[in-house]
Tab-separated table of C-alpha atoms and ligand atoms in Angstrom:
chain	number	residue	atom	x	y	z
A	464	UNK	CA	36.450	5.246	20.887
A	465	UNK	CA	32.782	5.277	21.684
A	466	UNK	CA	30.434	7.250	19.463
A	467	UNK	CA	28.478	10.145	20.995
A	468	UNK	CA	25.029	8.922	22.095
A	469	UNK	CA	23.181	11.175	19.616
A	470	UNK	CA	25.051	9.571	16.713
A	471	UNK	CA	24.398	6.047	17.950
A	472	UNK	CA	20.709	6.887	18.344
A	473	UNK	CA	20.475	8.247	14.808
A	474	UNK	CA	22.211	5.175	13.372
A	475	UNK	CA	19.911	2.858	15.315
A	476	UNK	CA	16.792	4.708	14.108
A	477	UNK	CA	17.970	4.760	10.483
A	478	UNK	CA	18.611	1.007	10.655
A	479	UNK	CA	14.924	0.453	11.341
A	480	UNK	CA	14.118	1.752	7.846
A	481	UNK	CA	13.552	-0.898	5.167
A	482	UNK	CA	16.685	-1.684	3.189
A	483	UNK	CA	19.013	0.254	5.491
A	484	UNK	CA	21.794	-1.773	7.099
A	485	UNK	CA	24.581	-0.731	9.469
A	486	UNK	CA	26.867	0.627	6.725
A	487	UNK	CA	24.182	2.727	5.028
A	488	UNK	CA	22.932	4.016	8.388
A	489	UNK	CA	26.461	5.121	9.298
A	490	UNK	CA	26.961	6.772	5.922
A	491	UNK	CA	23.654	8.643	6.181
A	492	UNK	CA	24.396	9.729	9.747
A	493	UNK	CA	27.777	11.167	8.804
A	494	UNK	CA	26.244	12.835	5.763
A	495	UNK	CA	23.637	14.496	7.993
A	496	UNK	CA	26.289	15.582	10.489
A	497	UNK	CA	28.242	17.283	7.737
A	498	UNK	CA	25.158	18.838	6.110
A	499	UNK	CA	24.000	22.367	6.819
A	500	UNK	CA	21.695	22.792	9.816
A	501	UNK	CA	19.000	23.946	7.405
A	502	UNK	CA	19.080	20.728	5.386
A	503	UNK	CA	18.974	18.448	8.422
A	504	UNK	CA	16.142	20.505	9.939
A	505	UNK	CA	14.110	20.275	6.723
A	506	UNK	CA	14.462	16.504	6.799
A	507	UNK	CA	13.486	16.341	10.468
A	508	UNK	CA	10.449	18.579	9.815
A	509	UNK	CA	9.380	16.527	6.797
A	510	UNK	CA	9.462	13.365	8.925
A	511	UNK	CA	7.554	15.127	11.698
A	512	UNK	CA	4.926	16.395	9.230
A	513	UNK	CA	4.106	12.983	7.788
A	514	UNK	CA	3.256	11.809	11.288
A	515	UNK	CA	1.462	15.021	12.156
A	516	UNK	CA	-0.524	15.797	8.990
A	517	UNK	CA	-0.951	12.500	7.180
A	518	UNK	CA	-3.855	10.308	8.173
A	519	UNK	CA	-5.477	7.195	6.779
A	520	UNK	CA	-8.640	7.743	4.759
A	521	UNK	CA	-11.574	6.334	6.729
A	522	UNK	CA	-13.045	4.855	3.544
A	523	UNK	CA	-10.105	3.292	1.678
A	524	UNK	CA	-7.204	3.493	4.179
A	525	UNK	CA	-5.067	5.326	1.637
A	526	UNK	CA	-2.817	8.058	3.025
A	527	UNK	CA	-4.242	11.530	2.876
A	528	UNK	CA	-4.323	14.974	4.448
A	529	UNK	CA	-8.128	15.163	4.199
A	530	UNK	CA	-10.751	12.589	5.115
A	531	UNK	CA	-12.155	11.114	2.917
A	532	UNK	CA	-9.183	11.250	0.579
A	533	UNK	CA	-9.113	13.034	-2.785
A	534	UNK	CA	-9.917	9.831	-4.668
A	535	UNK	CA	-12.824	8.648	-2.475
A	536	UNK	CA	-14.380	12.121	-2.522
A	537	UNK	CA	-13.916	12.659	-6.277
A	538	UNK	CA	-17.304	12.285	-7.952
A	539	UNK	CA	-15.722	11.608	-11.340
A	540	UNK	CA	-14.081	8.420	-10.042
A	541	UNK	CA	-16.023	5.251	-10.725
A	542	UNK	CA	-17.361	4.103	-7.352
A	543	UNK	CA	-18.551	0.824	-8.930
A	544	UNK	CA	-14.987	-0.494	-9.160
A	545	UNK	CA	-12.838	-1.048	-6.081
A	546	UNK	CA	-9.205	-1.972	-6.618
A	547	UNK	CA	-7.768	-3.814	-3.618
A	548	UNK	CA	-4.067	-3.217	-2.937
A	549	UNK	CA	-1.715	-4.227	-0.147
A	550	UNK	CA	-0.083	-0.976	0.933
A	551	UNK	CA	-0.851	2.752	0.691
A	552	UNK	CA	2.029	3.274	-1.748
A	553	UNK	CA	0.428	0.799	-4.190
A	554	UNK	CA	-2.304	3.407	-4.744
A	555	UNK	CA	0.374	5.724	-6.153
A	556	UNK	CA	1.767	2.949	-8.341
A	557	UNK	CA	-1.714	2.437	-9.813
A	558	UNK	CA	-2.352	6.176	-10.134
A	559	UNK	CA	0.962	6.797	-11.896
A	560	UNK	CA	-0.061	4.257	-14.495
A	561	UNK	CA	-2.921	6.658	-15.278
A	562	UNK	CA	-5.349	4.068	-16.654
A	563	UNK	CA	-7.484	3.191	-13.640
A	564	UNK	CA	-10.491	5.414	-12.856
A	565	UNK	CA	-12.173	3.516	-10.025
A	566	UNK	CA	-11.549	3.752	-6.292
A	567	UNK	CA	-9.256	1.805	-3.961
A	568	UNK	CA	-9.173	-0.272	-0.818
A	569	UNK	CA	-5.891	-0.686	1.052
A	570	UNK	CA	-5.551	-3.889	3.090
A	571	UNK	CA	-2.502	-2.706	5.053
A	572	UNK	CA	-0.615	-5.933	4.348
A	573	UNK	CA	-1.381	-9.524	3.376
A	574	UNK	CA	-2.242	-12.671	5.271
A	575	UNK	CA	1.076	-14.163	6.326
A	576	UNK	CA	0.955	-17.116	8.731
A	577	UNK	CA	4.752	-17.121	9.043
A	578	UNK	CA	4.716	-13.512	10.251
A	579	UNK	CA	1.676	-14.134	12.454
A	580	UNK	CA	-0.574	-11.877	10.329
A	581	UNK	CA	-4.139	-13.149	10.035
A	582	UNK	CA	-7.243	-11.744	8.318
A	583	UNK	CA	-8.288	-9.876	11.473
A	584	UNK	CA	-5.051	-7.874	11.391
A	585	UNK	CA	-5.963	-6.495	7.978
A	586	UNK	CA	-8.556	-4.064	6.663
A	587	UNK	CA	-10.733	-6.884	5.273
A	588	UNK	CA	-14.001	-6.484	7.234
A	589	UNK	CA	-14.398	-2.996	5.875
A	590	UNK	CA	-13.871	-4.316	2.338
A	591	UNK	CA	-16.645	-6.896	2.830
A	592	UNK	CA	-18.873	-4.042	3.954
A	593	UNK	CA	-17.982	-1.868	0.955
A	594	UNK	CA	-18.522	-4.827	-1.405
A	595	UNK	CA	-22.047	-5.316	-0.017
A	596	UNK	CA	-23.200	-1.851	-1.089
A	597	UNK	CA	-25.468	-1.956	-4.118
A	598	UNK	CA	-23.302	0.412	-6.188
A	599	UNK	CA	-20.248	-1.855	-5.979
A	600	UNK	CA	-20.021	-4.009	-9.100
A	601	UNK	CA	-16.424	-5.180	-9.261
A	602	UNK	CA	-13.645	-5.888	-6.813
A	603	UNK	CA	-10.260	-5.969	-8.558
A	604	UNK	CA	-7.608	-7.774	-6.546
A	605	UNK	CA	-4.274	-6.159	-7.373
A	606	UNK	CA	-2.212	-8.194	-4.917
A	607	UNK	CA	1.333	-9.400	-5.398
A	608	UNK	CA	2.013	-12.710	-7.073
A	609	UNK	CA	3.494	-14.125	-3.871
A	610	UNK	CA	2.123	-17.076	-1.876
A	611	UNK	CA	0.848	-14.636	0.775
A	612	UNK	CA	-0.706	-12.361	-1.855
A	613	UNK	CA	-2.542	-15.257	-3.481
A	614	UNK	CA	-3.644	-16.692	-0.113
A	615	UNK	CA	-5.128	-13.289	0.684
A	616	UNK	CA	-6.851	-13.092	-2.713
A	617	UNK	CA	-8.500	-16.478	-2.140
A	618	UNK	CA	-9.536	-15.609	1.395
A	619	UNK	CA	-11.242	-12.439	0.149
A	620	UNK	CA	-12.814	-14.334	-2.770
A	621	UNK	CA	-14.326	-16.898	-0.398
A	622	UNK	CA	-15.602	-14.185	1.934
A	623	UNK	CA	-17.364	-12.508	-0.971
A	624	UNK	CA	-18.899	-15.552	-2.682
A	625	UNK	CA	-22.382	-14.663	-1.453
A	626	UNK	CA	-22.175	-11.070	-2.610
A	627	UNK	CA	-23.447	-10.238	-6.078
A	628	UNK	CA	-20.138	-8.678	-7.003
A	629	UNK	CA	-17.694	-9.645	-9.749
A	630	UNK	CA	-14.258	-10.425	-8.353
A	631	UNK	CA	-11.311	-10.158	-10.693
A	632	UNK	CA	-7.568	-10.339	-10.328
A	633	UNK	CA	-4.762	-8.872	-12.341
A	634	UNK	CA	-3.877	-11.009	-15.340
A	635	UNK	CA	-1.089	-13.528	-15.238
A	636	UNK	CA	2.021	-11.935	-16.579
A	637	UNK	CA	2.667	-10.496	-13.165
A	638	UNK	CA	6.119	-11.871	-12.368
A	639	UNK	CA	5.920	-14.637	-9.772
A	640	UNK	CA	6.832	-13.169	-6.419
A	641	UNK	CA	6.443	-9.737	-8.010
A	642	UNK	CA	4.897	-6.782	-6.311
A	643	UNK	CA	3.027	-4.003	-8.052
A	644	UNK	CA	5.841	-1.504	-7.973
A	645	UNK	CA	8.189	-3.870	-9.812
A	646	UNK	CA	6.011	-3.509	-12.893
A	647	UNK	CA	6.458	-0.765	-15.429
A	648	UNK	CA	3.315	1.245	-16.188
A	649	UNK	CA	2.690	-0.505	-19.516
A	650	UNK	CA	2.874	-4.008	-18.027
A	651	UNK	CA	0.647	-2.988	-15.126
A	652	UNK	CA	-1.928	-1.418	-17.456
A	653	UNK	CA	-1.868	-4.624	-19.525
A	654	UNK	CA	-2.333	-6.791	-16.405
A	655	UNK	CA	-5.289	-4.595	-15.421
A	656	UNK	CA	-6.914	-4.587	-18.881
A	657	UNK	CA	-6.549	-8.374	-19.184
A	658	UNK	CA	-7.805	-9.039	-15.641
A	659	UNK	CA	-9.773	-12.241	-15.229
A	660	UNK	CA	-12.417	-13.585	-12.890
A	661	UNK	CA	-10.962	-14.929	-9.654
A	662	UNK	CA	-11.443	-18.690	-9.556
A	663	UNK	CA	-12.036	-20.009	-6.046
B	237	ZN	ZN1	-9.963	7.159	0.366
């Protein structure tokens, strides 16, 4: 028997989410069908709101409801340090650690030749511009220990060689292939404290 179109549509949309395969999508769809109208509506509204109310900060590209975001506009944050991360959620990983007091720059991905992502697809030009301001003293590259993450780190390092800015990267100890959110707060804080100059 064929499924009603609305169910098929929901399953197909859920399958687009990272980590959700056919089985999980079906399970979630049937869960939502059985749930109270109120619960399903809350979920639908929450999804609608993140598209409606959440924007990217024009300075750092972090996600925010105000522009500039709460971190960029906070005068007690150290504007001399810019921590470069791959995705908006990495900002939360760093913030949860509670040790970092500088500001951020979100690249919106990494250079990945296999996926056809080049430097121009990322938020790199704006970083070069921010790095050129006199108040910027250090760029901390908090990118994943993957081939793509390291390629991106080197590309940025080369782009910034003429700028009088210190470029550091998180200390080794990051698991190879590891991304920021795989690290517990203690390990991440340690990798940040022991950061070293990026060698080009
Ligand atoms: Zn911001």
